[in-house]
């Protein structure tokens, strides 16, 4: 069976979305008529064998989020739970902290999705790709191509063109590295926790050797548990025969600013012609 984790961040994240995110938490902001997160949940719920969707973030549980989760569970008939981090633990720290919840029930693999992306979410394709390429326990990053200049704002991936193995991974490089970029959508096996655990242990040792003597920063980056998938895990895994990139030609975009939410709406609206024609307005006499 499979599971999915959606990283939703918290109130200190998504600052470029202000002032819109003062009214509604960013993951619930409507994109193409439904909450940003609903597109992710819908895509996950469609994958055969999907047993559970976990949202990980550092928002205080609130009525809006609870109502959204309740409605989504009813609509998609799947277990959806929110797990709250005690502090911002980064894109790798949160999944590591809640690893027992993720591996309970023994999923053979699980997806991790950034909440702030808009995508056609080719999740089933990533799973078939994982089965065809590399070793059975390999990890897959969804990639897409960007132009040279844009690519440097993202995680950049150098691949082996034949095997699709990730040979190098550089997050937001200062010079051009590759036009293949990380979409923030991954397929992992539980083995990923051994790699995150090794970084956690190294961080703990470093903190013993070089104790931080200032005040604890509120964002929690001086905690051993604060781990970034991109810089701390992928960079080290590249070239080890474990990490592969599945390049998609389908649409993808980040949702960082209010302006990019409009662009994302347009991409989803285009897709609605085939996936959700009922969500589109029909041209009727006297209608809109
Ligand atoms: P920026 O350009 O600096 O925003 O970097 P980025 O595009 O790589 O995004 P970032 O890594 O900050 O966030 C990617 C996704 O992970 C977003 O959906 C965030 O909400 C989420 N995220 C980021 N940090 C955390 C965290 O500490 N905990 C959780 N649970 N989610 C996080």
PDB file of C-alpha atoms and ligand atoms in Angstrom:
ATOM      1  CA  UNK A   1       0.000   0.000   0.000  1.00  0.00           C
ATOM      2  CA  UNK A   2       0.946   3.617  -0.445  1.00  0.00           C
ATOM      3  CA  UNK A   3       0.719   6.821   1.576  1.00  0.00           C
ATOM      4  CA  UNK A   4       1.213  10.492   0.826  1.00  0.00           C
ATOM      5  CA  UNK A   5       2.551  13.390   2.866  1.00  0.00           C
ATOM      6  CA  UNK A   6       1.831  17.003   1.983  1.00  0.00           C
ATOM      7  CA  UNK A   7       4.164  19.626   3.475  1.00  0.00           C
ATOM      8  CA  UNK A   8       2.031  22.627   4.305  1.00  0.00           C
ATOM      9  CA  UNK A   9       4.527  24.852   6.183  1.00  0.00           C
ATOM     10  CA  UNK A  10       3.187  27.264   8.773  1.00  0.00           C
ATOM     11  CA  UNK A  11       2.275  30.846   9.568  1.00  0.00           C
ATOM     12  CA  UNK A  12       5.846  32.138   9.222  1.00  0.00           C
ATOM     13  CA  UNK A  13       6.108  30.638   5.744  1.00  0.00           C
ATOM     14  CA  UNK A  14       4.328  31.957   2.677  1.00  0.00           C
ATOM     15  CA  UNK A  15       5.204  35.549   3.530  1.00  0.00           C
ATOM     16  CA  UNK A  16       5.220  36.500  -0.142  1.00  0.00           C
ATOM     17  CA  UNK A  17       1.550  35.641  -0.105  1.00  0.00           C
ATOM     18  CA  UNK A  18       0.746  38.448   2.290  1.00  0.00           C
ATOM     19  CA  UNK A  19      -1.646  40.177   2.705  1.00  0.00           C
ATOM     20  CA  UNK A  20      -3.809  37.389   1.212  1.00  0.00           C
ATOM     21  CA  UNK A  21      -2.492  34.790   3.665  1.00  0.00           C
ATOM     22  CA  UNK A  22      -3.618  36.901   6.663  1.00  0.00           C
ATOM     23  CA  UNK A  23      -7.225  36.029   5.808  1.00  0.00           C
ATOM     24  CA  UNK A  24      -6.809  32.352   4.832  1.00  0.00           C
ATOM     25  CA  UNK A  25      -3.820  30.069   5.571  1.00  0.00           C
ATOM     26  CA  UNK A  26      -1.894  29.844   2.301  1.00  0.00           C
ATOM     27  CA  UNK A  27      -2.544  26.109   1.685  1.00  0.00           C
ATOM     28  CA  UNK A  28      -6.294  26.803   1.795  1.00  0.00           C
ATOM     29  CA  UNK A  29      -6.167  29.764  -0.555  1.00  0.00           C
ATOM     30  CA  UNK A  30      -8.464  29.066  -3.523  1.00  0.00           C
ATOM     31  CA  UNK A  31      -6.768  28.201  -6.799  1.00  0.00           C
ATOM     32  CA  UNK A  32      -9.110  27.520  -9.728  1.00  0.00           C
ATOM     33  CA  UNK A  33     -12.075  27.580  -7.341  1.00  0.00           C
ATOM     34  CA  UNK A  34     -10.888  25.085  -4.707  1.00  0.00           C
ATOM     35  CA  UNK A  35      -8.303  25.167  -1.898  1.00  0.00           C
ATOM     36  CA  UNK A  36      -4.716  24.960  -3.189  1.00  0.00           C
ATOM     37  CA  UNK A  37      -4.347  21.686  -1.240  1.00  0.00           C
ATOM     38  CA  UNK A  38      -7.435  20.082  -2.699  1.00  0.00           C
ATOM     39  CA  UNK A  39      -5.659  19.571  -6.027  1.00  0.00           C
ATOM     40  CA  UNK A  40      -2.950  17.573  -4.220  1.00  0.00           C
ATOM     41  CA  UNK A  41      -5.458  15.534  -2.215  1.00  0.00           C
ATOM     42  CA  UNK A  42      -7.524  14.729  -5.283  1.00  0.00           C
ATOM     43  CA  UNK A  43      -4.426  13.524  -7.143  1.00  0.00           C
ATOM     44  CA  UNK A  44      -3.257  11.383  -4.205  1.00  0.00           C
ATOM     45  CA  UNK A  45      -6.707   9.869  -3.648  1.00  0.00           C
ATOM     46  CA  UNK A  46      -6.768   8.720  -7.299  1.00  0.00           C
ATOM     47  CA  UNK A  47      -3.606   6.618  -6.985  1.00  0.00           C
ATOM     48  CA  UNK A  48      -4.574   2.928  -6.651  1.00  0.00           C
ATOM     49  CA  UNK A  49      -3.713   1.486  -3.213  1.00  0.00           C
ATOM     50  CA  UNK A  50      -3.456   4.897  -1.522  1.00  0.00           C
ATOM     51  CA  UNK A  51      -4.370   4.333   2.143  1.00  0.00           C
ATOM     52  CA  UNK A  52      -3.745   7.629   3.879  1.00  0.00           C
ATOM     53  CA  UNK A  53      -2.792  11.250   3.340  1.00  0.00           C
ATOM     54  CA  UNK A  54      -0.871  13.074   6.083  1.00  0.00           C
ATOM     55  CA  UNK A  55      -0.483  16.826   6.162  1.00  0.00           C
ATOM     56  CA  UNK A  56       2.579  18.006   8.061  1.00  0.00           C
ATOM     57  CA  UNK A  57       3.015  21.617   9.105  1.00  0.00           C
ATOM     58  CA  UNK A  58       3.393  23.981  12.013  1.00  0.00           C
ATOM     59  CA  UNK A  59       0.041  25.759  11.889  1.00  0.00           C
ATOM     60  CA  UNK A  60      -1.945  25.579  15.122  1.00  0.00           C
ATOM     61  CA  UNK A  61      -4.916  23.350  14.360  1.00  0.00           C
ATOM     62  CA  UNK A  62      -7.736  25.744  13.487  1.00  0.00           C
ATOM     63  CA  UNK A  63     -11.363  25.535  12.597  1.00  0.00           C
ATOM     64  CA  UNK A  64     -10.811  26.273   8.947  1.00  0.00           C
ATOM     65  CA  UNK A  65      -8.235  23.541   8.524  1.00  0.00           C
ATOM     66  CA  UNK A  66     -10.396  21.065  10.475  1.00  0.00           C
ATOM     67  CA  UNK A  67     -13.426  21.849   8.353  1.00  0.00           C
ATOM     68  CA  UNK A  68     -11.406  21.475   5.162  1.00  0.00           C
ATOM     69  CA  UNK A  69     -10.008  18.100   6.299  1.00  0.00           C
ATOM     70  CA  UNK A  70     -13.436  16.848   7.356  1.00  0.00           C
ATOM     71  CA  UNK A  71     -14.976  17.774   3.995  1.00  0.00           C
ATOM     72  CA  UNK A  72     -12.065  16.361   2.004  1.00  0.00           C
ATOM     73  CA  UNK A  73     -12.272  13.014   3.855  1.00  0.00           C
ATOM     74  CA  UNK A  74     -15.964  12.791   3.033  1.00  0.00           C
ATOM     75  CA  UNK A  75     -15.458  13.741  -0.587  1.00  0.00           C
ATOM     76  CA  UNK A  76     -12.453  11.546  -1.344  1.00  0.00           C
ATOM     77  CA  UNK A  77     -13.279   8.708   1.076  1.00  0.00           C
ATOM     78  CA  UNK A  78      -9.759   8.424   2.408  1.00  0.00           C
ATOM     79  CA  UNK A  79      -8.134   8.997   5.803  1.00  0.00           C
ATOM     80  CA  UNK A  80      -6.541  12.476   5.969  1.00  0.00           C
ATOM     81  CA  UNK A  81      -4.775  13.609   9.145  1.00  0.00           C
ATOM     82  CA  UNK A  82      -2.938  16.742  10.171  1.00  0.00           C
ATOM     83  CA  UNK A  83       0.305  16.278  12.123  1.00  0.00           C
ATOM     84  CA  UNK A  84       1.655  19.405  13.760  1.00  0.00           C
ATOM     85  CA  UNK A  85       5.393  19.979  14.178  1.00  0.00           C
ATOM     86  CA  UNK A  86       6.452  21.591  17.480  1.00  0.00           C
ATOM     87  CA  UNK A  87       8.564  24.022  15.404  1.00  0.00           C
ATOM     88  CA  UNK A  88       9.527  24.480  11.761  1.00  0.00           C
ATOM     89  CA  UNK A  89      11.603  21.360  11.117  1.00  0.00           C
ATOM     90  CA  UNK A  90      12.257  21.920   7.419  1.00  0.00           C
ATOM     91  CA  UNK A  91      11.175  19.807   4.480  1.00  0.00           C
ATOM     92  CA  UNK A  92      13.019  16.689   5.783  1.00  0.00           C
ATOM     93  CA  UNK A  93      12.747  17.220   9.563  1.00  0.00           C
ATOM     94  CA  UNK A  94       8.954  16.995   9.665  1.00  0.00           C
ATOM     95  CA  UNK A  95       8.725  13.669   7.857  1.00  0.00           C
ATOM     96  CA  UNK A  96      11.537  12.302  10.040  1.00  0.00           C
ATOM     97  CA  UNK A  97       9.821  13.448  13.246  1.00  0.00           C
ATOM     98  CA  UNK A  98       6.603  11.691  12.193  1.00  0.00           C
ATOM     99  CA  UNK A  99       8.285   8.646  10.599  1.00  0.00           C
ATOM    100  CA  UNK A 100       6.445   6.168  12.848  1.00  0.00           C
ATOM    101  CA  UNK A 101       3.092   7.496  11.676  1.00  0.00           C
ATOM    102  CA  UNK A 102       4.232   7.354   8.044  1.00  0.00           C
ATOM    103  CA  UNK A 103       5.538   3.776   8.157  1.00  0.00           C
ATOM    104  CA  UNK A 104       2.693   2.408  10.301  1.00  0.00           C
ATOM    105  CA  UNK A 105       0.784  -0.181   8.281  1.00  0.00           C
ATOM    106  CA  UNK A 106       3.996  -0.850   6.289  1.00  0.00           C
ATOM    107  CA  UNK A 107       3.557   1.160   3.081  1.00  0.00           C
ATOM    108  CA  UNK A 108       6.066   0.038   0.446  1.00  0.00           C
ATOM    109  CA  UNK A 109       6.432   3.633  -0.685  1.00  0.00           C
ATOM    110  CA  UNK A 110       5.088   7.118   0.051  1.00  0.00           C
ATOM    111  CA  UNK A 111       4.862  10.386  -1.816  1.00  0.00           C
ATOM    112  CA  UNK A 112       5.950  13.742  -0.419  1.00  0.00           C
ATOM    113  CA  UNK A 113       4.414  16.815  -2.031  1.00  0.00           C
ATOM    114  CA  UNK A 114       5.144  20.485  -1.420  1.00  0.00           C
ATOM    115  CA  UNK A 115       1.857  22.282  -0.867  1.00  0.00           C
ATOM    116  CA  UNK A 116       2.963  25.376  -2.752  1.00  0.00           C
ATOM    117  CA  UNK A 117       3.104  23.846  -6.234  1.00  0.00           C
ATOM    118  CA  UNK A 118       0.521  23.454  -8.938  1.00  0.00           C
ATOM    119  CA  UNK A 119       0.893  20.380 -11.105  1.00  0.00           C
ATOM    120  CA  UNK A 120      -0.872  17.682 -13.086  1.00  0.00           C
ATOM    121  CA  UNK A 121       0.668  15.419 -10.372  1.00  0.00           C
ATOM    122  CA  UNK A 122       1.738  12.417 -12.494  1.00  0.00           C
ATOM    123  CA  UNK A 123       1.928  10.245  -9.358  1.00  0.00           C
ATOM    124  CA  UNK A 124       1.047   6.893 -10.919  1.00  0.00           C
ATOM    125  CA  UNK A 125       3.637   7.547 -13.644  1.00  0.00           C
ATOM    126  CA  UNK A 126       6.296   8.175 -10.979  1.00  0.00           C
ATOM    127  CA  UNK A 127       5.487   4.808  -9.431  1.00  0.00           C
ATOM    128  CA  UNK A 128       5.792   2.957 -12.763  1.00  0.00           C
ATOM    129  CA  UNK A 129       9.034   4.819 -13.421  1.00  0.00           C
ATOM    130  CA  UNK A 130      10.392   3.728 -10.028  1.00  0.00           C
ATOM    131  CA  UNK A 131       9.595   0.103 -10.889  1.00  0.00           C
ATOM    132  CA  UNK A 132      11.299   0.339 -14.297  1.00  0.00           C
ATOM    133  CA  UNK A 133      14.413   2.272 -13.345  1.00  0.00           C
ATOM    134  CA  UNK A 134      17.123   1.755 -10.808  1.00  0.00           C
ATOM    135  CA  UNK A 135      16.922  -0.588  -7.889  1.00  0.00           C
ATOM    136  CA  UNK A 136      13.625  -1.436  -6.195  1.00  0.00           C
ATOM    137  CA  UNK A 137      14.329   0.869  -3.251  1.00  0.00           C
ATOM    138  CA  UNK A 138      15.182   3.919  -5.342  1.00  0.00           C
ATOM    139  CA  UNK A 139      13.811   7.399  -4.655  1.00  0.00           C
ATOM    140  CA  UNK A 140      12.236   9.494  -7.412  1.00  0.00           C
ATOM    141  CA  UNK A 141      12.142  13.275  -7.828  1.00  0.00           C
ATOM    142  CA  UNK A 142       9.641  14.746 -10.269  1.00  0.00           C
ATOM    143  CA  UNK A 143      11.545  17.078 -12.587  1.00  0.00           C
ATOM    144  CA  UNK A 144      10.669  19.457 -15.365  1.00  0.00           C
ATOM    145  CA  UNK A 145      12.695  21.647 -17.696  1.00  0.00           C
ATOM    146  CA  UNK A 146      13.055  25.394 -17.218  1.00  0.00           C
ATOM    147  CA  UNK A 147      14.975  27.981 -19.189  1.00  0.00           C
ATOM    148  CA  UNK A 148      18.575  28.698 -18.193  1.00  0.00           C
ATOM    149  CA  UNK A 149      17.850  31.854 -16.238  1.00  0.00           C
ATOM    150  CA  UNK A 150      14.779  30.573 -14.396  1.00  0.00           C
ATOM    151  CA  UNK A 151      16.431  27.297 -13.471  1.00  0.00           C
ATOM    152  CA  UNK A 152      18.721  29.013 -10.946  1.00  0.00           C
ATOM    153  CA  UNK A 153      15.732  29.850  -8.697  1.00  0.00           C
ATOM    154  CA  UNK A 154      15.050  26.144  -8.193  1.00  0.00           C
ATOM    155  CA  UNK A 155      16.764  22.925  -7.208  1.00  0.00           C
ATOM    156  CA  UNK A 156      18.814  21.883 -10.260  1.00  0.00           C
ATOM    157  CA  UNK A 157      19.372  18.290 -11.293  1.00  0.00           C
ATOM    158  CA  UNK A 158      22.084  16.790 -13.484  1.00  0.00           C
ATOM    159  CA  UNK A 159      20.961  13.378 -14.732  1.00  0.00           C
ATOM    160  CA  UNK A 160      22.546  10.413 -16.411  1.00  0.00           C
ATOM    161  CA  UNK A 161      20.610  10.602 -19.657  1.00  0.00           C
ATOM    162  CA  UNK A 162      20.436   6.836 -20.078  1.00  0.00           C
ATOM    163  CA  UNK A 163      19.694   5.628 -16.559  1.00  0.00           C
ATOM    164  CA  UNK A 164      17.931   8.836 -15.312  1.00  0.00           C
ATOM    165  CA  UNK A 165      19.982   8.677 -12.144  1.00  0.00           C
ATOM    166  CA  UNK A 166      20.497  12.017 -10.370  1.00  0.00           C
ATOM    167  CA  UNK A 167      24.255  12.638 -10.607  1.00  0.00           C
ATOM    168  CA  UNK A 168      24.308  16.120  -9.040  1.00  0.00           C
ATOM    169  CA  UNK A 169      21.784  18.141  -7.111  1.00  0.00           C
ATOM    170  CA  UNK A 170      22.282  21.838  -6.344  1.00  0.00           C
ATOM    171  CA  UNK A 171      19.615  23.965  -4.666  1.00  0.00           C
ATOM    172  CA  UNK A 172      19.299  27.456  -6.203  1.00  0.00           C
ATOM    173  CA  UNK A 173      22.794  27.551  -7.733  1.00  0.00           C
ATOM    174  CA  UNK A 174      24.485  30.887  -8.340  1.00  0.00           C
ATOM    175  CA  UNK A 175      25.618  29.853 -11.821  1.00  0.00           C
ATOM    176  CA  UNK A 176      23.914  27.652 -14.394  1.00  0.00           C
ATOM    177  CA  UNK A 177      23.993  23.936 -13.522  1.00  0.00           C
ATOM    178  CA  UNK A 178      21.175  22.263 -15.448  1.00  0.00           C
ATOM    179  CA  UNK A 179      17.814  23.102 -16.966  1.00  0.00           C
ATOM    180  CA  UNK A 180      16.154  20.153 -15.168  1.00  0.00           C
ATOM    181  CA  UNK A 181      14.516  21.463 -12.002  1.00  0.00           C
ATOM    182  CA  UNK A 182      13.014  19.871  -8.896  1.00  0.00           C
ATOM    183  CA  UNK A 183       9.193  20.097  -8.830  1.00  0.00           C
ATOM    184  CA  UNK A 184       8.913  19.456  -5.073  1.00  0.00           C
ATOM    185  CA  UNK A 185       7.127  16.124  -5.596  1.00  0.00           C
ATOM    186  CA  UNK A 186       8.874  12.926  -4.517  1.00  0.00           C
ATOM    187  CA  UNK A 187       8.395   9.193  -4.212  1.00  0.00           C
ATOM    188  CA  UNK A 188      10.328   7.614  -1.348  1.00  0.00           C
ATOM    189  CA  UNK A 189      10.549   4.213   0.276  1.00  0.00           C
ATOM    190  CA  UNK A 190      10.833   3.971   4.094  1.00  0.00           C
ATOM    191  CA  UNK A 191      14.584   3.584   3.543  1.00  0.00           C
ATOM    192  CA  UNK A 192      14.777   7.393   3.168  1.00  0.00           C
ATOM    193  CA  UNK A 193      14.560   7.602   6.977  1.00  0.00           C
ATOM    194  CA  UNK A 194      17.973   5.916   7.313  1.00  0.00           C
ATOM    195  CA  UNK A 195      19.467   8.753   5.252  1.00  0.00           C
ATOM    196  CA  UNK A 196      17.610  11.481   7.155  1.00  0.00           C
ATOM    197  CA  UNK A 197      18.498   9.727  10.430  1.00  0.00           C
ATOM    198  CA  UNK A 198      22.205   9.850   9.551  1.00  0.00           C
ATOM    199  CA  UNK A 199      21.968  13.639   9.037  1.00  0.00           C
ATOM    200  CA  UNK A 200      20.028  13.964  12.306  1.00  0.00           C
ATOM    201  CA  UNK A 201      22.764  12.110  14.175  1.00  0.00           C
ATOM    202  CA  UNK A 202      25.481  14.199  12.581  1.00  0.00           C
ATOM    203  CA  UNK A 203      23.615  17.373  13.525  1.00  0.00           C
ATOM    204  CA  UNK A 204      23.334  16.151  17.115  1.00  0.00           C
ATOM    205  CA  UNK A 205      27.064  15.461  17.300  1.00  0.00           C
ATOM    206  CA  UNK A 206      27.863  18.855  15.776  1.00  0.00           C
ATOM    207  CA  UNK A 207      25.692  20.504  18.407  1.00  0.00           C
ATOM    208  CA  UNK A 208      27.571  18.731  21.186  1.00  0.00           C
ATOM    209  CA  UNK A 209      30.894  19.761  19.713  1.00  0.00           C
ATOM    210  CA  UNK A 210      29.876  23.320  18.978  1.00  0.00           C
ATOM    211  CA  UNK A 211      27.078  24.197  21.395  1.00  0.00           C
ATOM    212  CA  UNK A 212      24.968  27.108  20.331  1.00  0.00           C
ATOM    213  CA  UNK A 213      25.293  29.643  23.134  1.00  0.00           C
ATOM    214  CA  UNK A 214      22.798  32.271  21.977  1.00  0.00           C
ATOM    215  CA  UNK A 215      19.073  32.302  22.438  1.00  0.00           C
ATOM    216  CA  UNK A 216      17.093  29.585  20.713  1.00  0.00           C
ATOM    217  CA  UNK A 217      15.944  31.118  17.421  1.00  0.00           C
ATOM    218  CA  UNK A 218      12.200  30.924  16.947  1.00  0.00           C
ATOM    219  CA  UNK A 219      12.460  29.276  13.528  1.00  0.00           C
ATOM    220  CA  UNK A 220      14.205  26.327  15.158  1.00  0.00           C
ATOM    221  CA  UNK A 221      17.132  26.059  12.733  1.00  0.00           C
ATOM    222  CA  UNK A 222      19.526  25.299  15.583  1.00  0.00           C
ATOM    223  CA  UNK A 223      17.755  22.049  16.297  1.00  0.00           C
ATOM    224  CA  UNK A 224      19.297  18.767  15.202  1.00  0.00           C
ATOM    225  CA  UNK A 225      15.851  17.830  13.915  1.00  0.00           C
ATOM    226  CA  UNK A 226      15.737  20.733  11.442  1.00  0.00           C
ATOM    227  CA  UNK A 227      16.652  19.066   8.153  1.00  0.00           C
ATOM    228  CA  UNK A 228      16.117  20.147   4.550  1.00  0.00           C
ATOM    229  CA  UNK A 229      15.475  17.433   2.005  1.00  0.00           C
ATOM    230  CA  UNK A 230      17.003  19.488  -0.776  1.00  0.00           C
ATOM    231  CA  UNK A 231      20.331  20.661   0.664  1.00  0.00           C
ATOM    232  CA  UNK A 232      20.913  18.016   3.342  1.00  0.00           C
ATOM    233  CA  UNK A 233      19.614  14.847   1.697  1.00  0.00           C
ATOM    234  CA  UNK A 234      19.454  15.090  -2.117  1.00  0.00           C
ATOM    235  CA  UNK A 235      22.873  16.708  -2.505  1.00  0.00           C
ATOM    236  CA  UNK A 236      24.438  13.818  -0.574  1.00  0.00           C
ATOM    237  CA  UNK A 237      22.378  11.079  -2.269  1.00  0.00           C
ATOM    238  CA  UNK A 238      23.207  12.243  -5.802  1.00  0.00           C
ATOM    239  CA  UNK A 239      25.569   9.896  -7.611  1.00  0.00           C
ATOM    240  CA  UNK A 240      24.997   7.053  -5.125  1.00  0.00           C
ATOM    241  CA  UNK A 241      22.718   4.999  -7.393  1.00  0.00           C
ATOM    242  CA  UNK A 242      19.678   5.737  -5.211  1.00  0.00           C
ATOM    243  CA  UNK A 243      18.085   8.896  -6.556  1.00  0.00           C
ATOM    244  CA  UNK A 244      16.353   9.141  -9.947  1.00  0.00           C
ATOM    245  CA  UNK A 245      14.536  11.888 -11.819  1.00  0.00           C
ATOM    246  CA  UNK A 246      11.256  11.387 -13.661  1.00  0.00           C
ATOM    247  CA  UNK A 247      10.849  14.260 -16.100  1.00  0.00           C
ATOM    248  CA  UNK A 248       7.322  15.325 -16.841  1.00  0.00           C
ATOM    249  CA  UNK A 249       6.062  17.272 -19.841  1.00  0.00           C
ATOM    250  CA  UNK A 250       2.779  18.049 -18.065  1.00  0.00           C
ATOM    251  CA  UNK A 251       2.193  21.459 -16.478  1.00  0.00           C
ATOM    252  CA  UNK A 252       3.892  22.561 -13.281  1.00  0.00           C
ATOM    253  CA  UNK A 253       4.382  25.853 -11.513  1.00  0.00           C
ATOM    254  CA  UNK A 254       5.260  27.161  -8.064  1.00  0.00           C
ATOM    255  CA  UNK A 255       2.746  29.148  -6.035  1.00  0.00           C
ATOM    256  CA  UNK A 256       4.827  31.607  -4.060  1.00  0.00           C
ATOM    257  CA  UNK A 257       3.213  34.995  -4.663  1.00  0.00           C
ATOM    258  CA  UNK A 258      -0.379  36.105  -5.165  1.00  0.00           C
ATOM    259  CA  UNK A 259       0.454  36.694  -8.852  1.00  0.00           C
ATOM    260  CA  UNK A 260       1.651  33.127  -9.294  1.00  0.00           C
ATOM    261  CA  UNK A 261      -1.685  31.893  -7.864  1.00  0.00           C
ATOM    262  CA  UNK A 262      -3.406  33.526 -10.838  1.00  0.00           C
ATOM    263  CA  UNK A 263      -1.074  31.726 -13.237  1.00  0.00           C
ATOM    264  CA  UNK A 264      -1.672  28.444 -11.388  1.00  0.00           C
ATOM    265  CA  UNK A 265      -5.437  28.989 -11.646  1.00  0.00           C
ATOM    266  CA  UNK A 266      -5.065  29.325 -15.380  1.00  0.00           C
ATOM    267  CA  UNK A 267      -3.161  26.044 -15.624  1.00  0.00           C
ATOM    268  CA  UNK A 268      -5.787  24.174 -13.591  1.00  0.00           C
ATOM    269  CA  UNK A 269      -8.651  25.807 -15.495  1.00  0.00           C
ATOM    270  CA  UNK A 270      -7.139  24.509 -18.744  1.00  0.00           C
ATOM    271  CA  UNK A 271      -7.021  21.030 -17.247  1.00  0.00           C
ATOM    272  CA  UNK A 272     -10.673  21.241 -16.092  1.00  0.00           C
ATOM    273  CA  UNK A 273     -11.857  20.811 -19.691  1.00  0.00           C
ATOM    274  CA  UNK A 274     -10.930  17.157 -19.354  1.00  0.00           C
ATOM    275  CA  UNK A 275     -10.917  16.543 -15.585  1.00  0.00           C
ATOM    276  CA  UNK A 276     -13.741  18.720 -14.177  1.00  0.00           C
ATOM    277  CA  UNK A 277     -15.904  20.243 -16.919  1.00  0.00           C
ATOM    278  CA  UNK A 278     -18.628  20.763 -14.266  1.00  0.00           C
ATOM    279  CA  UNK A 279     -16.431  23.309 -12.508  1.00  0.00           C
ATOM    280  CA  UNK A 280     -16.320  25.513 -15.604  1.00  0.00           C
ATOM    281  CA  UNK A 281     -19.035  28.057 -16.295  1.00  0.00           C
ATOM    282  CA  UNK A 282     -21.203  27.147 -19.266  1.00  0.00           C
ATOM    283  CA  UNK A 283     -22.239  29.725 -21.785  1.00  0.00           C
ATOM    284  CA  UNK A 284     -25.979  30.000 -21.491  1.00  0.00           C
ATOM    285  CA  UNK A 285     -28.297  32.608 -22.818  1.00  0.00           C
ATOM    286  CA  UNK A 286     -28.571  35.228 -20.106  1.00  0.00           C
ATOM    287  CA  UNK A 287     -25.709  33.529 -18.235  1.00  0.00           C
ATOM    288  CA  UNK A 288     -22.309  34.839 -17.290  1.00  0.00           C
TER     289      UNK A 288
HETATM  290  P1  LIG B   1      11.844  29.384  -0.926  1.00  0.00           P
HETATM  291  O1  LIG B   1      12.055  29.912  -2.314  1.00  0.00           O
HETATM  292  O2  LIG B   1      12.831  29.865   0.080  1.00  0.00           O
HETATM  293  O3  LIG B   1      10.429  29.485  -0.451  1.00  0.00           O
HETATM  294  O4  LIG B   1      12.229  27.843  -1.015  1.00  0.00           O
HETATM  295  P2  LIG B   1      11.458  26.619  -1.653  1.00  0.00           P
HETATM  296  O5  LIG B   1      10.749  26.961  -2.910  1.00  0.00           O
HETATM  297  O6  LIG B   1      12.460  25.501  -1.728  1.00  0.00           O
HETATM  298  O7  LIG B   1      10.344  26.314  -0.610  1.00  0.00           O
HETATM  299  P3  LIG B   1      10.474  25.720   0.832  1.00  0.00           P
HETATM  300  O8  LIG B   1      11.530  24.676   0.873  1.00  0.00           O
HETATM  301  O9  LIG B   1      10.562  26.823   1.817  1.00  0.00           O
HETATM  302  O10 LIG B   1       9.050  25.041   0.964  1.00  0.00           O
HETATM  303  C1  LIG B   1       8.631  23.981   0.159  1.00  0.00           C
HETATM  304  C2  LIG B   1       7.321  23.437   0.738  1.00  0.00           C
HETATM  305  O11 LIG B   1       7.555  22.853   1.998  1.00  0.00           O
HETATM  306  C3  LIG B   1       6.236  24.478   0.948  1.00  0.00           C
HETATM  307  O12 LIG B   1       4.987  23.915   0.619  1.00  0.00           O
HETATM  308  C4  LIG B   1       6.332  24.811   2.423  1.00  0.00           C
HETATM  309  O13 LIG B   1       5.089  25.167   2.953  1.00  0.00           O
HETATM  310  C5  LIG B   1       6.814  23.505   3.007  1.00  0.00           C
HETATM  311  N1  LIG B   1       7.724  23.719   4.141  1.00  0.00           N
HETATM  312  C6  LIG B   1       8.825  24.502   4.186  1.00  0.00           C
HETATM  313  N2  LIG B   1       9.404  24.462   5.398  1.00  0.00           N
HETATM  314  C7  LIG B   1       8.658  23.618   6.145  1.00  0.00           C
HETATM  315  C8  LIG B   1       8.747  23.139   7.499  1.00  0.00           C
HETATM  316  O14 LIG B   1       9.608  23.529   8.267  1.00  0.00           O
HETATM  317  N3  LIG B   1       7.803  22.242   7.889  1.00  0.00           N
HETATM  318  C9  LIG B   1       6.805  21.817   7.056  1.00  0.00           C
HETATM  319  N4  LIG B   1       5.948  20.917   7.505  1.00  0.00           N
HETATM  320  N5  LIG B   1       6.679  22.240   5.793  1.00  0.00           N
HETATM  321  C10 LIG B   1       7.599  23.123   5.342  1.00  0.00           C
END
